[in-house]
Amino acid sequence: MGFNLSAWAIRQRSLVIYFMLIVVAAGLFSYFRLGRSEDPSFIIKTMVVQAAWPGASMEDTLQQVTERLERTLQETSHLDNLRSYTRPGVTTIFVALDGASTAAEVKDTWYQVRKRVADMRHTLPAGVVGPGFNDEFGDTFGLIYGFTADGFSHRELRDYVEAARSKLLQVPDVSQIQILGAQDERIFVEFSVQQLAALGIDRSALVNALRSQNVVQPSGTIQTGDEKLALQVSGAFGSEQDIANINFAVNGRMLRLSDIATVRRGFVDPPQPMFRVNGEPAIGLAIAMKEGGDILALGANIDRAMKAITAELPIGIEAQLVADQAVTVKSAIAEFMESLWQAIAIILVVSFLALGVRPGLIVALSIPLTLAAVFAIMQLAGIDMQRISLGALIIALALMVDDAMTTTDATINRLALGEPKEVAAVFAFKAYAFAMLAGTLVTIAGFVPVGFAASSAGEYTFSLFAVVTIALLVSWVVAVLFAPLMGLAILKAPAPGASTEPGRVMKLYRGFLSAAITARWITIPATLAIFVVALLLVPLIPSQFFPSSDRPELLVDISLPQNASIYATEDAVKRFDAALKGDPDVERWSTYVGEGAIRFYLPLNAQLPNDFFAQAVVVAKDVASRERLQDRLEKRLAEEFPGVIGRVYPLELGPPVGWPIQYRVIGPDLGQVRDIAYKLAAVMASEPTARLVNYDWIEPAREIRIRVNQDEARRLGLSTEAIGQVLNTMISGAPVTQVRDDIYLVDVVLRATDEQRVSLETLRTVQVPIAGGRTVPLSQFATFDYEQTYPLVWRRDRVPSLTVQADVAEGVLPDEVVSVLQPKVDELAKTLPAGYRIETGGTVEESAKSLASVIAVVPVMLLIMLTVLMFQLRRFTLVGMVLSVAPLGLIGVVLALLLFNRPLGFVAILGILALIGMIIKNAVILIGQIEAERAEGRNVREAVIEASAARFRPIMLTAVSTVLGMIPIAPTVFWGPMAFAIMGGLLVATVLTLIFLPALYVTIVRDAPGPAKASS
């Protein structure tokens, strides 16, 4: 006889008990040390490359900067696509890698990108600033505080915020802290053009005087016999007063700067992106956690530090918690742990009722043993407690007690036959261990597509595969190593004379099975007919990528026309803030003006900084309040903000997508692309379920083209460069030096006085200084034309791309809308000129990519299953019968999803693939039992009925435990569709395994002259 692990455990019981204690201790230790987070970490495989060419037109920026950079970046390995966003003088390129890229490949690729761009840097036009790189696009800032001030200047508030930041950086597990909404200071030197000209002062002389006095340069070092002395020359500016007091010679006399210019301190003009909290201007601190940290511990540490900091703040400065991922995670983990305990309780009740008190106690003890080992391995593997891993524990819970139930049931049956405890306890290993192991491996194989899908969605759900795999392997070890030992101590042999008659349920099953086998030519076709009907009903199930989050936050995107100034955006935000004040459903809100919200939530679809864009994060009091608030805000934006594209939506789950419905119009000519986009938008607007149809860019902006008469300009001693410098200095101001003020560097900006700075009305009369102390109006040598240009242009893989996007009506899924629109879109696509095309984007595209990455791994899953089955069953006929049962679970899946109105989403599809492994496991063990019965000399029909009766209780018990154990997560937004799919599929497939498979076996396998060889 081969080695029996259960027998070894009984012989070495002291050692095994010691191992059990170690496992429990390690599990408890790991449970309290496991990282806690809201979502599993996944790499945002996108790098942002930015470059600026101040003063360049849109066309020059596109052709000379964007195009050159894109040609180089297109050679990037593992590249999925390039998306570029170009404004006049500014290029932003998103380098997106394909989903199959590993973490190591991503890191190496970003190094190669930097190297390639550095090598081609010399080919960019002179005056280009950058390129710069940002590969930390996915950093999540889970804790955000907003500081508001009453009676303090912005600079004073910033000093306190900077001090708070310095202290918070010392808190353990803080990786970085970003400041939000801070406005850099400027010292403005404002002059009158006419006055400078009248005094004969050259602007360049003024600039040189400022720079030369404020220069930082070594002044030498004196070495004596005893010491070394550094020489420092005074003159550096310490304040705006030092600048005002500077003297310089003009025509033989000394003038003070304050006599000919106004020197004042202010803030950058126009403003940088702003931050507001509950409708008030604020400065924010966004805190990111180190990878692998515990957000709950970090939240507690930050809270203690902030209490100490706020205690020292003066009256008038207040710190408010804007975003608190720690509270969200604590609540989510508490809910999941409650679901886990509920699932454990349900499974224990089922075990005690079905098996009895003593056998149920063995199953009850197996659960903490298995969980303890799982927690310990999770810590070693670096898997945190988060949405996916906790859900995986609940899904795996019923599966991981299956083997313990099988072992216990087998021991009870052998005790009932009168065998001694030591013999009965080791029987399960001899009879079922390898069949259970094969079933476990097949079940794990069902989760392989989850674990190895090469996409962001696959990476997001990877811990589902990892945790289930760990749990199932550990459960097998517990069942064959620890359960027999517990059975030896807990189980008792039935009392002499105890009834061994089968119960009423078993009698009913045996009678029904016998009838089904007799009428197998009805049983098999009827089952196949029901399966075909289920296939035909699949299109009726709505499709979905990932559902919206059940967090109480709402995101509100406010998009003005793309040539709008940040002042216009700020005005719109103030009106929106007024709409939120006093709303009973609002807990708090924060607003980002000129940019999108910082990534406070990993799946957030981060927005680019743009003057015309603002985003509000509104925290409702609960989910019901969120839904009421969403309706009110949508109506208010539509009625009171007619020139604004306002979108109100909850947070997304899974990889970020943005607008759910997107179509990209791609082609070489911008004008043609726009025309096609207008037609496409009309098609989309014709569908009532598509709302807020808009474009990512399309609106032209006005531009003033100053046409210089070069002959006249040269006669006056002017050049294009000189004119441009004069206008830039007068209008926007030119930085000439910096004041070193504490930790800040304050630019000194030279510009014309307010009344002389150019407006559209006074542009023609702008006075341009020329030689001889005179000035001439700009209109004397230049004419003015209004032209239209694009404020921004998107490109995809070096070709202009215009996205027409839309939201969906309440209660409608994006896939449904796209399905309705597709025939019309296809008709429009047929009319397009050569070189132009329409691509489907948004949720449908991301879902298709993610599903394709899963399907690509299905052959590997099937290969693993087939290999395991061949090793276990050794006959093609038996393997074929086992595999024939697997698809039948779809009957229950379709029935459950339709009955409970649940969508067939990405997570549900993963559940269906995993369901295949669960079904096959039961079928393998049943086939193994039939072969064992035949090996004892029974004919096929008797063997099938006896084996099915023997496996009825453990198979049904496992199925019922799994189905009932998933009830706690069935109502959840994220796991609900998967839970219903598995519950319905497993329940129906289990019944068919116990009815259809025996009937099929009797139909295919004939009685042999001699006894069949056992397969296990």
mmCIF file of N, CA and C in Angstrom, residues 789-897:
data_model
loop_
_atom_site.group_PDB
_atom_site.id
_atom_site.type_symbol
_atom_site.label_atom_id
_atom_site.label_comp_id
_atom_site.label_asym_id
_atom_site.label_seq_id
_atom_site.Cartn_x
_atom_site.Cartn_y
_atom_site.Cartn_z
ATOM 1 N N THR A 789 -8.708 79.320 -34.503
ATOM 2 C CA THR A 789 -7.777 78.205 -34.369
ATOM 3 C C THR A 789 -8.342 77.248 -33.341
ATOM 4 N N TYR A 790 -7.718 76.105 -33.205
ATOM 5 C CA TYR A 790 -8.179 75.133 -32.214
ATOM 6 C C TYR A 790 -7.432 75.375 -30.903
ATOM 7 N N PRO A 791 -8.158 75.513 -29.799
ATOM 8 C CA PRO A 791 -7.458 75.695 -28.526
ATOM 9 C C PRO A 791 -6.705 74.444 -28.094
ATOM 10 N N LEU A 792 -7.155 73.292 -28.583
ATOM 11 C CA LEU A 792 -6.449 72.045 -28.290
ATOM 12 C C LEU A 792 -6.809 71.010 -29.343
ATOM 13 N N VAL A 793 -5.935 70.045 -29.530
ATOM 14 C CA VAL A 793 -6.151 68.958 -30.496
ATOM 15 C C VAL A 793 -5.675 67.650 -29.865
ATOM 16 N N TRP A 794 -6.535 66.639 -29.924
ATOM 17 C CA TRP A 794 -6.142 65.296 -29.495
ATOM 18 C C TRP A 794 -5.693 64.492 -30.717
ATOM 19 N N ARG A 795 -4.690 63.665 -30.524
ATOM 20 C CA ARG A 795 -4.259 62.732 -31.572
ATOM 21 C C ARG A 795 -4.102 61.349 -30.935
ATOM 22 N N ARG A 796 -4.278 60.351 -31.767
ATOM 23 C CA ARG A 796 -4.102 58.967 -31.312
ATOM 24 C C ARG A 796 -3.206 58.267 -32.314
ATOM 25 N N ASP A 797 -2.067 57.787 -31.829
ATOM 26 C CA ASP A 797 -1.083 57.152 -32.702
ATOM 27 C C ASP A 797 -0.747 58.043 -33.899
ATOM 28 N N ARG A 798 -0.521 59.331 -33.587
ATOM 29 C CA ARG A 798 -0.039 60.346 -34.538
ATOM 30 C C ARG A 798 -1.097 60.799 -35.548
ATOM 31 N N VAL A 799 -2.338 60.400 -35.356
ATOM 32 C CA VAL A 799 -3.406 60.811 -36.268
ATOM 33 C C VAL A 799 -4.455 61.575 -35.459
ATOM 34 N N PRO A 800 -4.950 62.715 -35.966
ATOM 35 C CA PRO A 800 -5.982 63.448 -35.231
ATOM 36 C C PRO A 800 -7.151 62.543 -34.854
ATOM 37 N N SER A 801 -7.600 62.697 -33.616
ATOM 38 C CA SER A 801 -8.675 61.854 -33.088
ATOM 39 C C SER A 801 -9.640 62.726 -32.301
ATOM 40 N N LEU A 802 -10.901 62.693 -32.678
ATOM 41 C CA LEU A 802 -11.921 63.487 -31.998
ATOM 42 C C LEU A 802 -12.941 62.516 -31.413
ATOM 43 N N THR A 803 -13.109 62.564 -30.107
ATOM 44 C CA THR A 803 -13.997 61.632 -29.431
ATOM 45 C C THR A 803 -15.354 62.275 -29.188
ATOM 46 N N VAL A 804 -16.399 61.625 -29.675
ATOM 47 C CA VAL A 804 -17.767 62.025 -29.368
ATOM 48 C C VAL A 804 -18.219 61.123 -28.227
ATOM 49 N N GLN A 805 -18.636 61.732 -27.134
ATOM 50 C CA GLN A 805 -18.879 60.953 -25.915
ATOM 51 C C GLN A 805 -20.233 61.310 -25.314
ATOM 52 N N ALA A 806 -20.744 60.404 -24.498
ATOM 53 C CA ALA A 806 -22.059 60.629 -23.909
ATOM 54 C C ALA A 806 -22.213 59.804 -22.650
ATOM 55 N N ASP A 807 -23.168 60.219 -21.835
ATOM 56 C CA ASP A 807 -23.549 59.457 -20.654
ATOM 57 C C ASP A 807 -24.779 58.619 -21.017
ATOM 58 N N VAL A 808 -25.223 57.806 -20.075
ATOM 59 C CA VAL A 808 -26.398 56.965 -20.338
ATOM 60 C C VAL A 808 -27.525 57.354 -19.385
ATOM 61 N N ALA A 809 -28.746 57.115 -19.813
ATOM 62 C CA ALA A 809 -29.899 57.398 -18.968
ATOM 63 C C ALA A 809 -29.901 56.484 -17.751
ATOM 64 N N GLU A 810 -30.560 56.931 -16.697
ATOM 65 C CA GLU A 810 -30.586 56.160 -15.458
ATOM 66 C C GLU A 810 -31.207 54.785 -15.690
ATOM 67 N N GLY A 811 -30.552 53.761 -15.141
ATOM 68 C CA GLY A 811 -31.059 52.403 -15.271
ATOM 69 C C GLY A 811 -30.697 51.707 -16.561
ATOM 70 N N VAL A 812 -29.948 52.398 -17.438
ATOM 71 C CA VAL A 812 -29.553 51.819 -18.725
ATOM 72 C C VAL A 812 -28.059 51.556 -18.699
ATOM 73 N N LEU A 813 -27.629 50.418 -19.239
ATOM 74 C CA LEU A 813 -26.215 50.077 -19.281
ATOM 75 C C LEU A 813 -25.610 50.502 -20.620
ATOM 76 N N PRO A 814 -24.336 50.898 -20.613
ATOM 77 C CA PRO A 814 -23.698 51.379 -21.850
ATOM 78 C C PRO A 814 -23.777 50.384 -23.001
ATOM 79 N N ASP A 815 -23.612 49.098 -22.712
ATOM 80 C CA ASP A 815 -23.654 48.095 -23.776
ATOM 81 C C ASP A 815 -24.982 48.108 -24.523
ATOM 82 N N GLU A 816 -26.068 48.357 -23.779
ATOM 83 C CA GLU A 816 -27.384 48.395 -24.415
ATOM 84 C C GLU A 816 -27.464 49.563 -25.395
ATOM 85 N N VAL A 817 -26.973 50.729 -24.967
ATOM 86 C CA VAL A 817 -27.032 51.908 -25.825
ATOM 87 C C VAL A 817 -26.179 51.704 -27.076
ATOM 88 N N VAL A 818 -24.969 51.162 -26.889
ATOM 89 C CA VAL A 818 -24.074 50.932 -28.018
ATOM 90 C C VAL A 818 -24.691 49.920 -28.990
ATOM 91 N N SER A 819 -25.348 48.907 -28.452
ATOM 92 C CA SER A 819 -25.995 47.910 -29.324
ATOM 93 C C SER A 819 -27.070 48.554 -30.193
ATOM 94 N N VAL A 820 -27.836 49.487 -29.598
ATOM 95 C CA VAL A 820 -28.890 50.170 -30.358
ATOM 96 C C VAL A 820 -28.271 51.102 -31.400
ATOM 97 N N LEU A 821 -27.183 51.785 -31.031
ATOM 98 C CA LEU A 821 -26.554 52.754 -31.938
ATOM 99 C C LEU A 821 -25.740 52.105 -33.047
ATOM 100 N N GLN A 822 -25.271 50.882 -32.823
ATOM 101 C CA GLN A 822 -24.290 50.292 -33.736
ATOM 102 C C GLN A 822 -24.729 50.246 -35.196
ATOM 103 N N PRO A 823 -25.972 49.850 -35.510
ATOM 104 C CA PRO A 823 -26.354 49.850 -36.939
ATOM 105 C C PRO A 823 -26.257 51.238 -37.582
ATOM 106 N N LYS A 824 -26.684 52.282 -36.857
ATOM 107 C CA LYS A 824 -26.616 53.644 -37.395
ATOM 108 C C LYS A 824 -25.165 54.099 -37.558
ATOM 109 N N VAL A 825 -24.331 53.758 -36.585
ATOM 110 C CA VAL A 825 -22.920 54.137 -36.659
ATOM 111 C C VAL A 825 -22.246 53.410 -37.821
ATOM 112 N N ASP A 826 -22.598 52.154 -38.010
ATOM 113 C CA ASP A 826 -22.028 51.393 -39.125
ATOM 114 C C ASP A 826 -22.433 52.001 -40.471
ATOM 115 N N GLU A 827 -23.673 52.469 -40.567
ATOM 116 C CA GLU A 827 -24.133 53.115 -41.805
ATOM 117 C C GLU A 827 -23.338 54.383 -42.082
ATOM 118 N N LEU A 828 -23.092 55.173 -41.026
ATOM 119 C CA LEU A 828 -22.300 56.392 -41.189
ATOM 120 C C LEU A 828 -20.864 56.049 -41.588
ATOM 121 N N ALA A 829 -20.314 55.003 -40.985
ATOM 122 C CA ALA A 829 -18.923 54.620 -41.273
ATOM 123 C C ALA A 829 -18.743 54.241 -42.747
ATOM 124 N N LYS A 830 -19.797 53.680 -43.367
ATOM 125 C CA LYS A 830 -19.699 53.286 -44.775
ATOM 126 C C LYS A 830 -19.558 54.492 -45.704
ATOM 127 N N THR A 831 -19.995 55.652 -45.239
ATOM 128 C CA THR A 831 -19.961 56.850 -46.091
ATOM 129 C C THR A 831 -18.671 57.647 -45.948
ATOM 130 N N LEU A 832 -17.769 57.208 -45.064
ATOM 131 C CA LEU A 832 -16.564 57.994 -44.790
ATOM 132 C C LEU A 832 -15.557 57.877 -45.930
ATOM 133 N N PRO A 833 -14.800 58.947 -46.176
ATOM 134 C CA PRO A 833 -13.737 58.882 -47.194
ATOM 135 C C PRO A 833 -12.634 57.919 -46.756
ATOM 136 N N ALA A 834 -11.818 57.515 -47.693
ATOM 137 C CA ALA A 834 -10.696 56.630 -47.385
ATOM 138 C C ALA A 834 -9.757 57.328 -46.389
ATOM 139 N N GLY A 835 -9.275 56.573 -45.425
ATOM 140 C CA GLY A 835 -8.361 57.133 -44.435
ATOM 141 C C GLY A 835 -9.046 57.614 -43.173
ATOM 142 N N TYR A 836 -10.389 57.552 -43.144
ATOM 143 C CA TYR A 836 -11.142 57.991 -41.966
ATOM 144 C C TYR A 836 -11.918 56.802 -41.413
ATOM 145 N N ARG A 837 -12.029 56.746 -40.105
ATOM 146 C CA ARG A 837 -12.738 55.617 -39.495
ATOM 147 C C ARG A 837 -13.354 56.049 -38.166
ATOM 148 N N ILE A 838 -14.287 55.248 -37.710
ATOM 149 C CA ILE A 838 -14.924 55.459 -36.404
ATOM 150 C C ILE A 838 -14.629 54.230 -35.551
ATOM 151 N N GLU A 839 -14.078 54.445 -34.381
ATOM 152 C CA GLU A 839 -13.761 53.367 -33.451
ATOM 153 C C GLU A 839 -14.632 53.499 -32.202
ATOM 154 N N THR A 840 -15.071 52.372 -31.681
ATOM 155 C CA THR A 840 -15.849 52.364 -30.443
ATOM 156 C C THR A 840 -14.897 52.387 -29.254
ATOM 157 N N GLY A 841 -15.122 53.295 -28.336
ATOM 158 C CA GLY A 841 -14.288 53.396 -27.135
ATOM 159 C C GLY A 841 -15.129 53.217 -25.889
ATOM 160 N N GLY A 842 -14.704 53.834 -24.802
ATOM 161 C CA GLY A 842 -15.474 53.818 -23.567
ATOM 162 C C GLY A 842 -15.561 52.457 -22.907
ATOM 163 N N THR A 843 -16.671 52.251 -22.220
ATOM 164 C CA THR A 843 -16.869 51.025 -21.449
ATOM 165 C C THR A 843 -16.845 49.789 -22.331
ATOM 166 N N VAL A 844 -17.453 49.884 -23.504
ATOM 167 C CA VAL A 844 -17.532 48.720 -24.401
ATOM 168 C C VAL A 844 -16.134 48.287 -24.834
ATOM 169 N N GLU A 845 -15.283 49.242 -25.185
ATOM 170 C CA GLU A 845 -13.931 48.909 -25.620
ATOM 171 C C GLU A 845 -13.132 48.283 -24.479
ATOM 172 N N GLU A 846 -13.190 48.908 -23.294
ATOM 173 C CA GLU A 846 -12.429 48.381 -22.161
ATOM 174 C C GLU A 846 -12.924 46.991 -21.769
ATOM 175 N N SER A 847 -14.245 46.808 -21.810
ATOM 176 C CA SER A 847 -14.813 45.502 -21.479
ATOM 177 C C SER A 847 -14.353 44.443 -22.479
ATOM 178 N N ALA A 848 -14.366 44.798 -23.771
ATOM 179 C CA ALA A 848 -13.933 43.852 -24.805
ATOM 180 C C ALA A 848 -12.455 43.500 -24.639
ATOM 181 N N LYS A 849 -11.621 44.507 -24.344
ATOM 182 C CA LYS A 849 -10.192 44.241 -24.127
ATOM 183 C C LYS A 849 -9.984 43.303 -22.954
ATOM 184 N N SER A 850 -10.673 43.607 -21.850
ATOM 185 C CA SER A 850 -10.500 42.797 -20.645
ATOM 186 C C SER A 850 -11.012 41.384 -20.856
ATOM 187 N N LEU A 851 -12.167 41.271 -21.524
ATOM 188 C CA LEU A 851 -12.719 39.940 -21.786
ATOM 189 C C LEU A 851 -11.806 39.158 -22.724
ATOM 190 N N ALA A 852 -11.241 39.838 -23.718
ATOM 191 C CA ALA A 852 -10.315 39.167 -24.647
ATOM 192 C C ALA A 852 -9.090 38.659 -23.904
ATOM 193 N N SER A 853 -8.614 39.428 -22.926
ATOM 194 C CA SER A 853 -7.446 38.976 -22.160
ATOM 195 C C SER A 853 -7.775 37.738 -21.328
ATOM 196 N N VAL A 854 -9.023 37.659 -20.887
ATOM 197 C CA VAL A 854 -9.450 36.471 -20.126
ATOM 198 C C VAL A 854 -9.606 35.278 -21.057
ATOM 199 N N ILE A 855 -10.281 35.496 -22.174
ATOM 200 C CA ILE A 855 -10.518 34.407 -23.131
ATOM 201 C C ILE A 855 -9.189 33.848 -23.640
ATOM 202 N N ALA A 856 -8.192 34.724 -23.760
ATOM 203 C CA ALA A 856 -6.888 34.271 -24.260
ATOM 204 C C ALA A 856 -6.258 33.238 -23.345
ATOM 205 N N VAL A 857 -6.631 33.250 -22.069
ATOM 206 C CA VAL A 857 -6.046 32.304 -21.114
ATOM 207 C C VAL A 857 -6.902 31.053 -20.960
ATOM 208 N N VAL A 858 -8.119 31.082 -21.507
ATOM 209 C CA VAL A 858 -9.011 29.919 -21.371
ATOM 210 C C VAL A 858 -8.378 28.639 -21.917
ATOM 211 N N PRO A 859 -7.682 28.676 -23.065
ATOM 212 C CA PRO A 859 -7.028 27.425 -23.512
ATOM 213 C C PRO A 859 -6.057 26.844 -22.482
ATOM 214 N N VAL A 860 -5.350 27.706 -21.777
ATOM 215 C CA VAL A 860 -4.448 27.225 -20.714
ATOM 216 C C VAL A 860 -5.266 26.571 -19.606
ATOM 217 N N MET A 861 -6.380 27.213 -19.253
ATOM 218 C CA MET A 861 -7.263 26.635 -18.239
ATOM 219 C C MET A 861 -7.739 25.242 -18.660
ATOM 220 N N LEU A 862 -8.180 25.123 -19.916
ATOM 221 C CA LEU A 862 -8.676 23.834 -20.403
ATOM 222 C C LEU A 862 -7.564 22.790 -20.450
ATOM 223 N N LEU A 863 -6.372 23.210 -20.841
ATOM 224 C CA LEU A 863 -5.239 22.278 -20.888
ATOM 225 C C LEU A 863 -4.925 21.740 -19.501
ATOM 226 N N ILE A 864 -4.915 22.626 -18.503
ATOM 227 C CA ILE A 864 -4.646 22.181 -17.125
ATOM 228 C C ILE A 864 -5.729 21.209 -16.677
ATOM 229 N N MET A 865 -6.981 21.570 -16.950
ATOM 230 C CA MET A 865 -8.085 20.694 -16.549
ATOM 231 C C MET A 865 -7.975 19.323 -17.206
ATOM 232 N N LEU A 866 -7.735 19.320 -18.516
ATOM 233 C CA LEU A 866 -7.637 18.055 -19.241
ATOM 234 C C LEU A 866 -6.479 17.206 -18.737
ATOM 235 N N THR A 867 -5.352 17.846 -18.468
ATOM 236 C CA THR A 867 -4.182 17.110 -17.976
ATOM 237 C C THR A 867 -4.474 16.474 -16.629
ATOM 238 N N VAL A 868 -5.068 17.257 -15.707
ATOM 239 C CA VAL A 868 -5.407 16.724 -14.384
ATOM 240 C C VAL A 868 -6.408 15.584 -14.516
ATOM 241 N N LEU A 869 -7.420 15.776 -15.368
ATOM 242 C CA LEU A 869 -8.448 14.744 -15.546
ATOM 243 C C LEU A 869 -7.850 13.461 -16.140
ATOM 244 N N MET A 870 -6.944 13.608 -17.094
ATOM 245 C CA MET A 870 -6.333 12.421 -17.696
ATOM 246 C C MET A 870 -5.479 11.666 -16.683
ATOM 247 N N PHE A 871 -4.759 12.405 -15.844
ATOM 248 C CA PHE A 871 -3.978 11.732 -14.801
ATOM 249 C C PHE A 871 -4.879 10.983 -13.830
ATOM 250 N N GLN A 872 -6.053 11.583 -13.540
ATOM 251 C CA GLN A 872 -6.936 10.981 -12.555
ATOM 252 C C GLN A 872 -7.793 9.863 -13.145
ATOM 253 N N LEU A 873 -8.352 10.085 -14.344
ATOM 254 C CA LEU A 873 -9.317 9.133 -14.898
ATOM 255 C C LEU A 873 -8.709 8.156 -15.902
ATOM 256 N N ARG A 874 -7.666 8.567 -16.607
ATOM 257 C CA ARG A 874 -6.891 7.710 -17.513
ATOM 258 C C ARG A 874 -7.661 7.191 -18.724
ATOM 259 N N ARG A 875 -8.882 7.687 -18.958
ATOM 260 C CA ARG A 875 -9.655 7.231 -20.120
ATOM 261 C C ARG A 875 -10.365 8.411 -20.763
ATOM 262 N N PHE A 876 -10.282 8.479 -22.091
ATOM 263 C CA PHE A 876 -10.908 9.581 -22.806
ATOM 264 C C PHE A 876 -12.422 9.601 -22.612
ATOM 265 N N THR A 877 -13.020 8.421 -22.531
ATOM 266 C CA THR A 877 -14.473 8.352 -22.368
ATOM 267 C C THR A 877 -14.912 9.007 -21.069
ATOM 268 N N LEU A 878 -14.197 8.693 -19.990
ATOM 269 C CA LEU A 878 -14.547 9.259 -18.684
ATOM 270 C C LEU A 878 -14.295 10.764 -18.667
ATOM 271 N N VAL A 879 -13.183 11.200 -19.250
ATOM 272 C CA VAL A 879 -12.877 12.639 -19.299
ATOM 273 C C VAL A 879 -13.961 13.372 -20.083
ATOM 274 N N GLY A 880 -14.372 12.793 -21.202
ATOM 275 C CA GLY A 880 -15.418 13.418 -22.006
ATOM 276 C C GLY A 880 -16.719 13.559 -21.238
ATOM 277 N N MET A 881 -17.084 12.534 -20.456
ATOM 278 C CA MET A 881 -18.320 12.618 -19.673
ATOM 279 C C MET A 881 -18.230 13.707 -18.606
ATOM 280 N N VAL A 882 -17.080 13.801 -17.959
ATOM 281 C CA VAL A 882 -16.890 14.837 -16.929
ATOM 282 C C VAL A 882 -17.021 16.220 -17.557
ATOM 283 N N LEU A 883 -16.365 16.417 -18.698
ATOM 284 C CA LEU A 883 -16.401 17.723 -19.349
ATOM 285 C C LEU A 883 -17.793 18.070 -19.862
ATOM 286 N N SER A 884 -18.590 17.070 -20.176
ATOM 287 C CA SER A 884 -19.925 17.341 -20.728
ATOM 288 C C SER A 884 -20.835 18.011 -19.706
ATOM 289 N N VAL A 885 -20.548 17.810 -18.427
ATOM 290 C CA VAL A 885 -21.396 18.396 -17.392
ATOM 291 C C VAL A 885 -21.086 19.877 -17.198
ATOM 292 N N ALA A 886 -19.811 20.266 -17.436
ATOM 293 C CA ALA A 886 -19.363 21.628 -17.112
ATOM 294 C C ALA A 886 -20.220 22.726 -17.751
ATOM 295 N N PRO A 887 -20.540 22.654 -19.051
ATOM 296 C CA PRO A 887 -21.327 23.765 -19.646
ATOM 297 C C PRO A 887 -22.746 23.853 -19.118
ATOM 298 N N LEU A 888 -23.246 22.778 -18.515
ATOM 299 C CA LEU A 888 -24.646 22.774 -18.099
ATOM 300 C C LEU A 888 -24.917 23.759 -16.966
ATOM 301 N N GLY A 889 -23.862 24.189 -16.296
ATOM 302 C CA GLY A 889 -24.056 25.199 -15.262
ATOM 303 C C GLY A 889 -24.621 26.491 -15.814
ATOM 304 N N LEU A 890 -24.455 26.704 -17.134
ATOM 305 C CA LEU A 890 -24.962 27.924 -17.752
ATOM 306 C C LEU A 890 -26.481 28.033 -17.617
ATOM 307 N N ILE A 891 -27.148 26.901 -17.511
ATOM 308 C CA ILE A 891 -28.608 26.919 -17.343
ATOM 309 C C ILE A 891 -28.966 27.693 -16.075
ATOM 310 N N GLY A 892 -28.302 27.338 -14.981
ATOM 311 C CA GLY A 892 -28.567 28.016 -13.714
ATOM 312 C C GLY A 892 -28.088 29.448 -13.711
ATOM 313 N N VAL A 893 -26.962 29.708 -14.389
ATOM 314 C CA VAL A 893 -26.434 31.073 -14.456
ATOM 315 C C VAL A 893 -27.456 31.992 -15.127
ATOM 316 N N VAL A 894 -27.932 31.587 -16.287
ATOM 317 C CA VAL A 894 -28.897 32.406 -17.038
ATOM 318 C C VAL A 894 -30.174 32.601 -16.226
ATOM 319 N N LEU A 895 -30.641 31.533 -15.632
ATOM 320 C CA LEU A 895 -31.878 31.608 -14.846
ATOM 321 C C LEU A 895 -31.721 32.580 -13.679
ATOM 322 N N ALA A 896 -30.602 32.490 -12.957
ATOM 323 C CA ALA A 896 -30.393 33.343 -11.781
ATOM 324 C C ALA A 896 -30.237 34.811 -12.173
ATOM 325 N N LEU A 897 -29.436 35.087 -13.199
ATOM 326 C CA LEU A 897 -29.208 36.482 -13.602
ATOM 327 C C LEU A 897 -30.480 37.130 -14.137
#
